[in-house]
Amino acid sequence: MADDVFHYDVLIVGGGNAACSAAHAALEKTKSVGIIEKAPKRDRGGNSAMTGHIRFVFNGIEDLRPLVRNMSDDELRKLLEGGLPHRTEAEVWDELMRVTNNQTDEELLHVHVTESLNTVQWLASKGHDWVPASLTNDNVLTMNGGGAGLQKRNFEILDRTGATFHYETAATELIEDKTGRVTGVRALTPSGYVMFHAKAVILACGGFEANAEMRARYLGPGWDSVHVRGVPYNTGDGLRMAMNIGALPHGSWSTCHASPQDIALPKFTVPSVHVHGDSLNRYMYPYGILVNMKGERFIDEVYDTRGRTYASMGRAIMAQPGGIAIQILDAKIRERDMYTANYRKATTAKADTLEQLAVELGLPVENFVNTVRAFNAAVQPGNYNPDRHNLDGKSTAGIVPPKSNYALEIDKGPFEAWPVRCGITFTFGGLKINATTGQVQHVAGRPIPGLYAAGEMVGGLFVGAYASGAGMMSGATFGRVAGNAAGAAAVAS
Ligand SMILES: Cc1cc2nc3c(=O)[nH]c(=O)nc-3n(C[C@H](O)[C@H](O)[C@H](O)COP(=O)(O)OP(=O)(O)OC[C@H]3O[C@@H](n4cnc5c(N)ncnc54)[C@H](O)[C@@H]3O)c2cc1C
């Protein structure tokens, strides 16, 4: 039987990237840091453990140098010649404004943009490092070992620097004193309820993507049955607990990150099984066309670069009959060697003619063939350049929906098809925080003493869509912000 009362200066709820970043920062102020994690140890790490990329500001190789080991300046320079010589603060600001239709919270965005490079360099100082990203992703560097590598290092570093982990421990309720100060958390373990008393509590326990009731309530009809591209543990507990004591909801509660996934995506994925959590991603749609089960196109496949469209593409797929879409590519794409490694184990169909492909997929043959012919006839001449960082303007004309970039005729067999479904990754609705301290705001218009939030729990940054790698960056940045402020406040009290 475990002890049933614990005391920490700073208690962190959740064990993902945001929580670990908060813990690193809090440990710079106090050695008394506890972390409670709902998952068993074998599945620790949250969604963060299944990621690949983190999107940060850099101005040239001098900013990347502290992040990579064993790479010469020449090798680094070559990486940047691949099309992304910098990603400035202004560019990251404009990009998030653009993908969110100018609805992102500017105070959060300011911190996200101005602190991202500082934050990755701070993570490097803790022991993390970066390697070149795959040629299909629009980030230049990726965490060494992806999210799995990042989280493995995080746990090693935190064990070494003195944080205490409690696994299979799910926070269920926030404890307040008479003044409205949060003084701890009640949590459920396999052997019963446990009390955690703390001078400051940081909630970093994810969104509500794994809670069918909350998905239906906030995202809308049909979302209760969507498959989750992520852990089953993020059931909105932190949001519910905080709102129960008056925390102010903020941001877009009706939109989420949802992307095209292999039709075989299970109901949930967990780090111990899906070591490379993104192996079910099906992100080749910009290079062909997307049709529904009626054999009809339904969306402009390249209204922006892949890194800026994939997180909202899942919603468009969910709206199709049966929630299914088919990615169609022709032999030219294979000949150009453009397939990502993920597609090696994908669910697929292949045929020499469009008619045979339609039969194999159960599509209405005439409709499908007419769709492809109309698409081919609409393709305009131009310079085809499917660059991961840029659009080429090679488009269709006279069809609805158009394809605004990378438009190439689907005319060379064998034709290949990839059935996909929507997988929800995380929800965008969250809590209102003070952007420079991470402190959670009360509906009464004042901060809640002793309560901080980070990661997916922060509302306001992402609305409708987002840019690849921004989730991990936001988690690390606001985790660090919250850890700093909570650690300082705990020590001062
Ligand atoms: C397969 C996949 C690939 C992705 N790829 C990328 C990418 O390349 N780049 C990117 O930026 N983003 C990516 N994302 C999104 C990214 O995972 C999130 O933006 C990020 O991980 C959020 O971090 P977090 O710490 O807030 O949440 P998480 O990492 O999900 O951590 C939340 C933790 O809280 C725990 N928890 C939940 N409820 C409780 C409770 N009641 N008590 C205690 N603990 C609790 C959970 O078990 C979990 O460990 C990907 C997501 C998935 C699933």
Coordinates of C-alpha atoms and ligand atoms in Angstrom, one line a residue:
M1 CA 0.0 0.0 0.0
A2 CA 1.5 3.3 -1.1
D3 CA 1.8 6.4 1.2
D4 CA -1.3 8.4 0.7
V5 CA 0.0 12.0 1.3
F6 CA 2.8 13.7 -0.5
H7 CA 4.3 17.2 -0.3
Y8 CA 6.1 19.0 -3.0
D9 CA 7.0 22.6 -3.7
V10 CA 5.9 22.2 -7.3
L11 CA 3.6 19.4 -8.5
I12 CA 3.2 18.8 -12.2
V13 CA 0.3 16.9 -13.6
G14 CA 1.2 14.9 -16.8
G15 CA 4.4 13.5 -18.2
G16 CA 4.6 14.8 -21.8
N17 CA 6.9 17.3 -23.3
A18 CA 5.2 20.3 -21.7
A19 CA 5.3 18.7 -18.2
C20 CA 9.0 17.7 -18.6
S21 CA 10.0 21.2 -19.8
A22 CA 8.1 22.6 -16.8
A23 CA 10.0 20.2 -14.5
H24 CA 13.4 21.2 -15.9
A25 CA 12.6 24.8 -15.3
A26 CA 11.1 24.3 -11.8
L27 CA 14.2 22.2 -10.8
E28 CA 16.3 25.3 -11.5
K29 CA 14.5 26.9 -8.5
T30 CA 13.7 24.1 -6.1
K31 CA 14.7 20.4 -5.7
S32 CA 11.2 19.5 -4.5
V33 CA 9.4 18.7 -7.8
G34 CA 6.8 15.9 -8.2
I35 CA 5.3 14.6 -11.4
I36 CA 2.1 12.6 -11.5
E37 CA 1.3 10.6 -14.7
K38 CA -1.9 8.7 -15.4
A39 CA -0.2 6.2 -17.8
P40 CA 1.8 3.2 -16.6
K41 CA 5.5 3.6 -16.9
R42 CA 5.8 1.5 -20.1
D43 CA 3.5 4.0 -21.8
R44 CA 4.8 7.2 -20.3
G45 CA 5.7 10.2 -22.4
G46 CA 2.2 11.2 -23.7
N47 CA 1.6 12.1 -27.3
S48 CA 4.9 13.9 -27.1
A49 CA 6.7 10.5 -27.2
M50 CA 5.2 9.7 -30.7
T51 CA 6.2 13.0 -32.4
G52 CA 8.9 13.9 -34.9
H53 CA 9.4 17.6 -35.1
I54 CA 9.6 20.9 -33.3
R55 CA 9.2 24.2 -35.2
F56 CA 11.4 27.0 -34.0
V57 CA 12.8 30.4 -35.1
F58 CA 16.3 30.4 -36.5
N59 CA 18.2 33.1 -38.4
G60 CA 21.0 31.0 -39.9
I61 CA 23.5 28.2 -39.1
E62 CA 24.8 30.1 -36.1
D63 CA 21.5 29.4 -34.4
L64 CA 21.5 25.7 -35.3
R65 CA 25.1 25.0 -34.3
P66 CA 24.4 24.6 -30.6
L67 CA 21.6 22.1 -31.3
V68 CA 23.5 19.5 -33.4
R69 CA 26.4 17.2 -32.6
N70 CA 28.9 15.8 -35.1
M71 CA 28.0 18.0 -38.1
S72 CA 30.4 20.4 -39.8
D73 CA 29.5 23.9 -40.8
D74 CA 29.6 22.7 -44.4
E75 CA 27.1 20.0 -43.7
L76 CA 24.8 22.4 -41.9
R77 CA 25.1 24.9 -44.7
K78 CA 24.0 22.2 -47.2
L79 CA 20.9 21.6 -45.1
L80 CA 19.9 25.2 -45.4
E81 CA 20.5 25.2 -49.1
G82 CA 17.6 22.7 -49.3
G83 CA 15.2 25.7 -49.4
L84 CA 14.9 27.0 -45.8
P85 CA 17.9 29.3 -45.0
H86 CA 16.1 30.8 -42.0
R87 CA 12.7 30.9 -40.2
T88 CA 12.6 34.3 -38.7
E89 CA 10.4 35.6 -35.9
A90 CA 8.4 37.6 -38.5
E91 CA 8.0 34.5 -40.6
V92 CA 6.7 32.3 -37.8
W93 CA 4.4 35.1 -36.6
D94 CA 2.9 35.5 -40.1
E95 CA 2.6 31.8 -40.6
L96 CA 0.5 31.2 -37.5
M97 CA -1.6 34.2 -38.2
R98 CA -2.1 32.8 -41.7
V99 CA -3.1 29.3 -40.8
T100 CA -5.4 30.4 -37.9
N101 CA -7.0 33.1 -40.1
N102 CA -5.6 35.8 -37.8
Q103 CA -7.4 34.4 -34.8
T104 CA -4.4 33.3 -32.7
D105 CA -4.0 35.0 -29.4
E106 CA -1.3 37.7 -30.0
E107 CA 0.1 37.7 -26.4
L108 CA 0.7 33.9 -26.6
L109 CA 2.0 34.2 -30.1
H110 CA 4.5 36.8 -29.0
V111 CA 6.0 34.5 -26.4
H112 CA 5.8 31.5 -28.7
V113 CA 7.8 33.4 -31.4
T114 CA 10.3 35.3 -29.3
E115 CA 11.1 32.4 -26.9
S116 CA 11.3 29.4 -29.3
L117 CA 15.0 29.6 -30.2
N118 CA 15.9 30.4 -26.5
T119 CA 13.8 27.4 -25.5
V120 CA 15.4 24.8 -27.9
Q121 CA 18.9 26.1 -27.0
W122 CA 17.9 25.8 -23.3
L123 CA 16.8 22.2 -24.0
A124 CA 20.1 21.6 -25.7
S125 CA 21.9 22.8 -22.5
K126 CA 19.9 20.2 -20.6
G127 CA 21.3 17.4 -22.8
H128 CA 19.0 17.3 -25.9
D129 CA 20.3 17.3 -29.5
W130 CA 18.9 17.6 -33.0
V131 CA 19.5 15.8 -36.4
P132 CA 18.5 16.7 -39.9
A133 CA 14.8 16.2 -40.6
S134 CA 13.5 13.9 -43.3
L135 CA 13.4 15.5 -46.7
T136 CA 9.6 15.5 -46.8
N137 CA 9.1 17.5 -43.6
D138 CA 9.3 21.3 -43.7
N139 CA 11.4 21.6 -40.6
V140 CA 15.2 21.6 -41.1
L141 CA 16.1 19.7 -37.9
T142 CA 14.3 17.2 -35.8
M143 CA 14.8 16.0 -32.2
N144 CA 17.4 13.2 -32.1
G145 CA 15.3 10.0 -32.0
G146 CA 12.1 12.0 -32.6
G147 CA 9.7 12.5 -29.7
A148 CA 10.6 9.0 -28.4
G149 CA 14.3 10.1 -28.1
L150 CA 13.3 13.5 -26.6
Q151 CA 11.1 11.9 -23.9
K152 CA 13.6 9.1 -23.1
R153 CA 16.3 11.8 -22.5
N154 CA 13.8 13.9 -20.5
F155 CA 13.1 11.1 -18.1
E156 CA 16.8 10.3 -17.7
I157 CA 17.7 13.9 -17.0
L158 CA 14.8 14.4 -14.6
D159 CA 15.5 11.2 -12.7
R160 CA 19.1 12.4 -12.4
T161 CA 18.3 16.0 -11.4
G162 CA 15.9 15.0 -8.7
A163 CA 12.2 15.0 -9.9
T164 CA 10.0 12.3 -8.4
F165 CA 7.6 10.5 -10.7
H166 CA 4.4 8.8 -9.7
Y167 CA 2.9 6.6 -12.5
E168 CA -0.6 5.2 -12.8
T169 CA -1.6 8.3 -10.8
A170 CA -4.5 10.2 -12.3
A171 CA -5.3 13.7 -11.0
T172 CA -9.0 13.9 -10.3
E173 CA -9.6 17.2 -8.4
L174 CA -7.8 20.4 -7.5
I175 CA -7.7 21.4 -3.8
E176 CA -8.1 25.0 -2.8
D177 CA -7.9 26.9 0.5
K178 CA -10.3 29.5 1.7
T179 CA -8.6 32.3 -0.3
G180 CA -9.0 30.5 -3.6
R181 CA -5.3 29.4 -3.7
V182 CA -4.7 26.0 -5.2
T183 CA -2.8 23.9 -2.6
G184 CA -2.7 20.5 -4.1
V185 CA -4.3 17.7 -6.1
R186 CA -6.4 14.6 -5.3
A187 CA -5.4 11.7 -7.5
L188 CA -6.5 8.1 -8.1
T189 CA -3.9 5.3 -8.0
P190 CA -4.4 1.5 -8.4
S191 CA -4.4 1.3 -4.6
G192 CA -6.8 4.2 -4.0
Y193 CA -6.9 8.0 -3.6
V194 CA -3.8 9.9 -2.7
M195 CA -3.3 13.6 -1.7
F196 CA -0.6 15.7 -3.2
H197 CA 0.0 19.0 -1.4
A198 CA 2.0 21.6 -3.2
K199 CA 2.9 25.3 -3.1
A200 CA 2.3 25.4 -6.9
V201 CA 0.5 23.1 -9.3
I202 CA 1.2 23.0 -13.1
L203 CA -1.4 21.3 -15.2
A204 CA 0.2 19.7 -18.3
C205 CA -2.1 16.8 -18.8
G206 CA -3.2 17.3 -22.4
G207 CA -6.5 18.1 -24.2
F208 CA -9.8 16.2 -24.4
E209 CA -9.1 14.3 -27.7
A210 CA -9.5 10.9 -26.0
N211 CA -12.9 11.7 -24.4
A212 CA -15.7 10.8 -26.7
E213 CA -18.3 12.8 -24.7
M214 CA -16.3 16.0 -24.7
R215 CA -15.4 15.5 -28.5
A216 CA -19.1 15.3 -29.3
R217 CA -20.0 18.2 -27.0
Y218 CA -17.3 20.6 -28.3
L219 CA -16.2 19.4 -31.7
G220 CA -19.7 18.4 -32.9
P221 CA -21.7 15.4 -34.1
G222 CA -19.7 12.5 -35.4
W223 CA -16.5 13.3 -33.5
D224 CA -17.5 10.9 -30.7
S225 CA -16.6 8.0 -33.0
V226 CA -13.4 9.3 -34.5
H227 CA -10.1 7.3 -34.1
V228 CA -7.5 9.0 -31.8
R229 CA -4.1 9.3 -33.2
G230 CA -2.6 9.4 -29.8
V231 CA -2.8 8.2 -26.2
P232 CA -6.1 7.2 -24.5
Y233 CA -5.1 9.2 -21.4
N234 CA -5.8 12.7 -22.5
T235 CA -9.5 12.8 -21.5
G236 CA -9.7 16.5 -20.6
D237 CA -9.3 15.9 -16.8
G238 CA -7.1 18.9 -16.3
L239 CA -9.5 21.2 -18.2
R240 CA -12.5 19.8 -16.2
M241 CA -10.7 20.1 -12.8
A242 CA -9.6 23.7 -13.5
M243 CA -13.0 24.8 -14.9
N244 CA -14.6 23.3 -11.8
I245 CA -12.8 25.9 -9.7
G246 CA -13.5 28.8 -12.1
A247 CA -10.7 28.7 -14.7
L248 CA -11.5 30.7 -17.8
P249 CA -11.8 28.6 -21.0
H250 CA -10.0 30.2 -23.9
G251 CA -9.4 29.7 -27.6
S252 CA -11.1 27.4 -30.1
W253 CA -13.0 24.7 -28.4
S254 CA -14.8 23.6 -31.6
T255 CA -11.6 22.9 -33.7
C256 CA -8.7 20.5 -33.3
H257 CA -5.7 19.0 -35.0
A258 CA -6.9 16.1 -37.1
S259 CA -5.0 14.6 -40.0
P260 CA -5.1 11.9 -42.7
Q261 CA -4.2 8.5 -41.3
D262 CA -4.0 5.0 -42.7
I263 CA -7.4 3.4 -42.7
A264 CA -6.0 0.8 -40.3
L265 CA -5.4 3.5 -37.6
P266 CA -6.5 1.8 -34.3
K267 CA -8.8 3.5 -31.9
F268 CA -5.8 4.8 -29.9
T269 CA -2.0 4.6 -30.2
V270 CA 0.5 4.2 -27.3
P271 CA 4.2 4.8 -27.1
S272 CA 5.1 1.2 -26.2
V273 CA 3.5 -0.1 -29.4
H274 CA 3.7 2.8 -31.8
V275 CA 7.4 3.5 -31.2
H276 CA 7.3 5.6 -34.3
G277 CA 3.9 7.1 -33.7
D278 CA 3.8 8.8 -37.0
S279 CA 4.1 5.6 -39.1
L280 CA 0.4 5.7 -39.8
N281 CA 0.5 9.3 -41.2
R282 CA -0.6 9.5 -44.8
Y283 CA 0.7 12.9 -45.9
M284 CA 1.4 12.3 -49.6
Y285 CA -2.0 13.9 -50.7
P286 CA -0.4 17.1 -52.1
Y287 CA 1.2 15.0 -54.9
G288 CA -2.0 13.5 -56.3
I289 CA -5.7 13.9 -55.8
L290 CA -8.1 13.1 -52.9
V291 CA -11.5 11.5 -53.7
N292 CA -14.3 10.3 -51.6
M293 CA -16.2 7.0 -51.9
K294 CA -18.4 8.6 -54.6
G295 CA -15.3 9.0 -56.6
E296 CA -15.4 12.8 -56.4
R297 CA -12.8 15.3 -55.3
F298 CA -13.9 17.4 -52.4
I299 CA -11.0 19.8 -51.4
D300 CA -8.1 21.8 -52.9
E301 CA -5.3 19.4 -52.0
V302 CA -2.6 22.1 -52.0
Y303 CA -4.1 25.4 -50.9
D304 CA -1.0 25.8 -48.8
T305 CA 2.1 23.7 -48.1
R306 CA 1.6 20.3 -46.5
G307 CA 3.0 21.4 -43.1
R308 CA 0.2 24.0 -42.9
T309 CA -2.7 22.0 -44.2
Y310 CA -2.4 18.4 -42.8
A311 CA -3.8 19.3 -39.4
S312 CA -7.1 20.5 -40.8
M313 CA -7.3 17.9 -43.6
G314 CA -8.7 15.3 -41.2
R315 CA -11.8 17.4 -40.7
A316 CA -12.5 17.5 -44.4
I317 CA -12.1 13.7 -44.7
M318 CA -14.4 13.1 -41.7
A319 CA -17.1 15.1 -43.5
Q320 CA -17.1 12.6 -46.5
P321 CA -19.4 9.6 -46.7
G322 CA -18.2 7.0 -44.2
G323 CA -15.5 9.4 -43.1
I324 CA -13.2 7.9 -45.7
A325 CA -11.1 9.3 -48.5
I326 CA -8.7 7.8 -51.1
Q327 CA -5.4 9.3 -52.0
I328 CA -4.6 8.7 -55.7
L329 CA -1.1 8.9 -57.1
D330 CA 0.2 7.8 -60.4
A331 CA 3.5 6.2 -61.5
K332 CA 5.3 9.6 -62.0
I333 CA 5.4 10.1 -58.3
R334 CA 6.9 6.7 -57.6
E335 CA 9.4 7.3 -60.5
R336 CA 10.4 10.6 -58.8
D337 CA 11.1 8.7 -55.6
M338 CA 8.8 11.0 -53.6
Y339 CA 7.2 8.4 -51.4
T340 CA 7.9 8.7 -47.7
A341 CA 9.0 5.7 -45.7
N342 CA 5.6 5.5 -44.0
Y343 CA 4.0 4.4 -47.3
R344 CA 6.0 1.1 -47.3
K345 CA 3.6 -0.5 -44.9
A346 CA 0.4 1.4 -45.9
T347 CA -2.9 -0.1 -46.8
T348 CA -3.0 0.2 -50.5
A349 CA -4.5 -0.8 -53.9
K350 CA -2.7 -0.8 -57.2
A351 CA -3.9 -1.2 -60.8
D352 CA -2.8 -0.6 -64.4
T353 CA -5.9 1.3 -65.4
L354 CA -8.2 3.8 -63.6
E355 CA -11.1 1.5 -64.2
Q356 CA -9.4 -1.5 -62.5
L357 CA -8.4 0.7 -59.6
A358 CA -12.0 1.9 -59.1
V359 CA -13.2 -1.7 -59.0
E360 CA -10.6 -2.7 -56.5
L361 CA -11.5 0.2 -54.2
G362 CA -15.3 -0.3 -54.6
L363 CA -15.7 3.2 -56.2
P364 CA -18.4 3.9 -58.8
V365 CA -16.2 3.4 -61.9
E366 CA -17.7 6.0 -64.2
N367 CA -17.8 8.7 -61.6
F368 CA -14.2 8.1 -60.6
V369 CA -12.9 7.9 -64.2
N370 CA -14.8 11.1 -65.1
T371 CA -13.3 12.9 -62.0
V372 CA -9.8 12.0 -63.0
R373 CA -10.4 13.0 -66.7
A374 CA -11.9 16.3 -65.7
F375 CA -9.0 16.9 -63.4
N376 CA -6.4 16.1 -66.1
A377 CA -8.1 18.3 -68.6
A378 CA -8.0 21.2 -66.1
V379 CA -4.3 21.0 -65.3
Q380 CA -2.5 24.1 -66.6
P381 CA 1.0 24.3 -68.0
G382 CA 3.7 25.6 -65.6
N383 CA 6.8 24.7 -63.7
Y384 CA 6.2 21.7 -61.5
N385 CA 8.2 22.0 -58.3
P386 CA 6.7 20.2 -55.3
D387 CA 9.1 21.7 -52.8
R388 CA 8.3 21.0 -49.1
H389 CA 8.8 24.7 -48.2
N390 CA 7.2 26.5 -51.2
L391 CA 4.2 26.5 -53.4
D392 CA 4.8 26.3 -57.2
G393 CA 1.5 27.9 -58.5
K394 CA 1.1 25.0 -61.0
S395 CA -2.7 24.7 -60.8
T396 CA -5.9 23.6 -62.4
A397 CA -8.4 26.0 -64.1
G398 CA -12.1 25.6 -64.5
I399 CA -12.9 22.9 -62.0
V400 CA -14.3 23.0 -58.5
P401 CA -12.6 22.4 -56.2
P402 CA -9.4 23.6 -57.8
K403 CA -5.9 22.2 -57.1
S404 CA -3.9 25.4 -56.6
N405 CA -0.3 24.0 -56.6
Y406 CA 1.6 20.9 -57.6
A407 CA -1.1 20.0 -60.2
L408 CA 0.1 17.1 -62.5
E409 CA -2.1 14.9 -64.7
I410 CA -3.0 11.5 -63.1
D411 CA -2.3 9.6 -66.4
K412 CA 0.5 7.1 -66.0
G413 CA -0.1 3.6 -64.7
P414 CA 0.2 1.7 -62.5
F415 CA -2.0 3.9 -60.4
E416 CA -1.8 3.6 -56.6
A417 CA -4.5 4.4 -54.0
W418 CA -4.3 4.8 -50.3
P419 CA -7.5 4.7 -48.2
V420 CA -7.4 7.1 -45.3
R421 CA -9.4 8.1 -42.3
C422 CA -9.4 11.1 -40.0
G423 CA -7.3 10.7 -36.9
I424 CA -7.7 13.3 -34.1
T425 CA -4.3 14.3 -32.6
F426 CA -5.2 17.0 -30.1
T427 CA -7.8 19.6 -29.2
F428 CA -7.2 23.4 -29.5
G429 CA -9.6 24.6 -26.8
G430 CA -7.9 25.2 -23.4
L431 CA -7.5 27.6 -20.5
K432 CA -6.7 31.3 -20.5
I433 CA -3.2 31.8 -19.1
N434 CA -1.0 34.8 -18.5
A435 CA 1.4 34.4 -21.4
T436 CA 4.5 35.4 -19.4
T437 CA 3.9 33.3 -16.3
G438 CA 1.6 30.5 -17.3
Q439 CA -0.7 31.3 -14.5
V440 CA -4.3 30.2 -15.1
Q441 CA -6.9 33.0 -15.1
H442 CA -10.2 32.9 -13.2
V443 CA -13.5 33.8 -14.8
A444 CA -13.7 36.5 -12.1
G445 CA -10.9 38.3 -14.0
R446 CA -8.0 37.5 -11.7
P447 CA -5.2 34.9 -11.7
I448 CA -5.8 31.7 -9.7
P449 CA -3.0 31.7 -7.1
G450 CA -0.9 28.5 -7.2
L451 CA -2.3 27.2 -10.6
Y452 CA -0.3 27.1 -13.9
A453 CA -0.9 25.4 -17.2
A454 CA 1.2 24.4 -20.2
G455 CA 1.0 22.4 -23.5
E456 CA -2.2 21.3 -25.0
M457 CA -4.0 22.7 -22.0
V458 CA -3.3 26.2 -23.1
G459 CA -6.1 27.7 -25.2
G460 CA -5.8 30.4 -27.8
L461 CA -2.7 29.7 -29.9
F462 CA -4.1 27.3 -32.4
V463 CA -7.4 27.9 -34.1
G464 CA -8.8 25.8 -37.0
A465 CA -5.3 24.7 -38.1
Y466 CA -1.7 24.9 -37.2
A467 CA 1.8 24.5 -38.5
S468 CA 3.8 21.2 -38.3
G469 CA 6.0 21.1 -35.2
A470 CA 4.2 24.0 -33.4
G471 CA 2.6 21.8 -30.8
M472 CA 5.9 20.6 -29.4
M473 CA 7.3 24.1 -29.5
S474 CA 4.4 25.5 -27.6
G475 CA 4.6 22.7 -25.0
A476 CA 8.3 23.3 -24.4
T477 CA 8.0 27.1 -24.4
F478 CA 5.0 27.4 -22.1
G479 CA 6.2 24.5 -20.0
R480 CA 9.4 26.4 -19.3
V481 CA 7.5 29.6 -18.7
A482 CA 5.2 27.9 -16.2
G483 CA 8.0 25.9 -14.5
N484 CA 10.0 29.1 -14.0
A485 CA 7.1 31.1 -12.5
A486 CA 5.7 28.2 -10.4
G487 CA 9.2 27.4 -9.1
A488 CA 9.9 31.0 -8.2
A489 CA 6.5 31.4 -6.5
A490 CA 6.9 28.2 -4.5
V491 CA 10.3 29.2 -3.2
A492 CA 9.1 32.7 -2.4
S493 CA 6.1 31.5 -0.4
Ligands
LIG1 C1 1.6 10.4 -33.5 C2 1.7 11.9 -33.2 C3 2.7 12.6 -33.9 C4 2.8 14.0 -33.6 N1 3.8 14.7 -34.2 C5 4.1 15.9 -33.9 C6 5.2 16.6 -34.3 O1 6.0 16.0 -35.1 N2 5.4 17.9 -33.9 C7 4.6 18.5 -33.0 O2 4.8 19.7 -32.7 N3 3.5 17.9 -32.5 C8 3.2 16.6 -32.9 N4 2.1 16.0 -32.4 C9 1.3 16.7 -31.4 C10 2.0 16.7 -30.0 O3 2.1 15.4 -29.6 C11 1.4 17.7 -29.0 O4 1.3 18.9 -29.5 C12 2.3 17.7 -27.7 O5 2.7 16.4 -27.5 C13 1.5 18.2 -26.6 O6 2.3 18.0 -25.4 P1 1.7 17.9 -24.0 O7 2.8 17.7 -23.0 O8 0.7 19.0 -23.8 O9 0.7 16.6 -24.1 P2 1.1 15.1 -24.0 O10 2.5 14.8 -24.5 O11 0.0 14.3 -24.6 O12 1.2 14.8 -22.4 C14 0.0 14.8 -21.6 C15 0.2 13.8 -20.5 O13 -0.8 13.9 -19.5 C16 -1.1 12.7 -19.0 N5 -2.4 12.8 -18.3 C17 -3.6 13.0 -18.9 N6 -4.6 13.1 -17.9 C18 -3.9 13.0 -16.7 C19 -4.4 13.0 -15.3 N7 -5.7 13.2 -15.0 N8 -3.5 12.9 -14.4 C20 -2.1 12.7 -14.7 N9 -1.7 12.6 -16.0 C21 -2.6 12.8 -16.9 C22 -1.1 11.8 -20.2 O14 -1.0 10.4 -19.8 C23 0.1 12.3 -20.9 O15 1.3 11.7 -20.6 C24 2.0 14.6 -32.6 C25 1.0 13.8 -31.9 C26 0.9 12.5 -32.2 C27 -0.1 11.7 -31.4

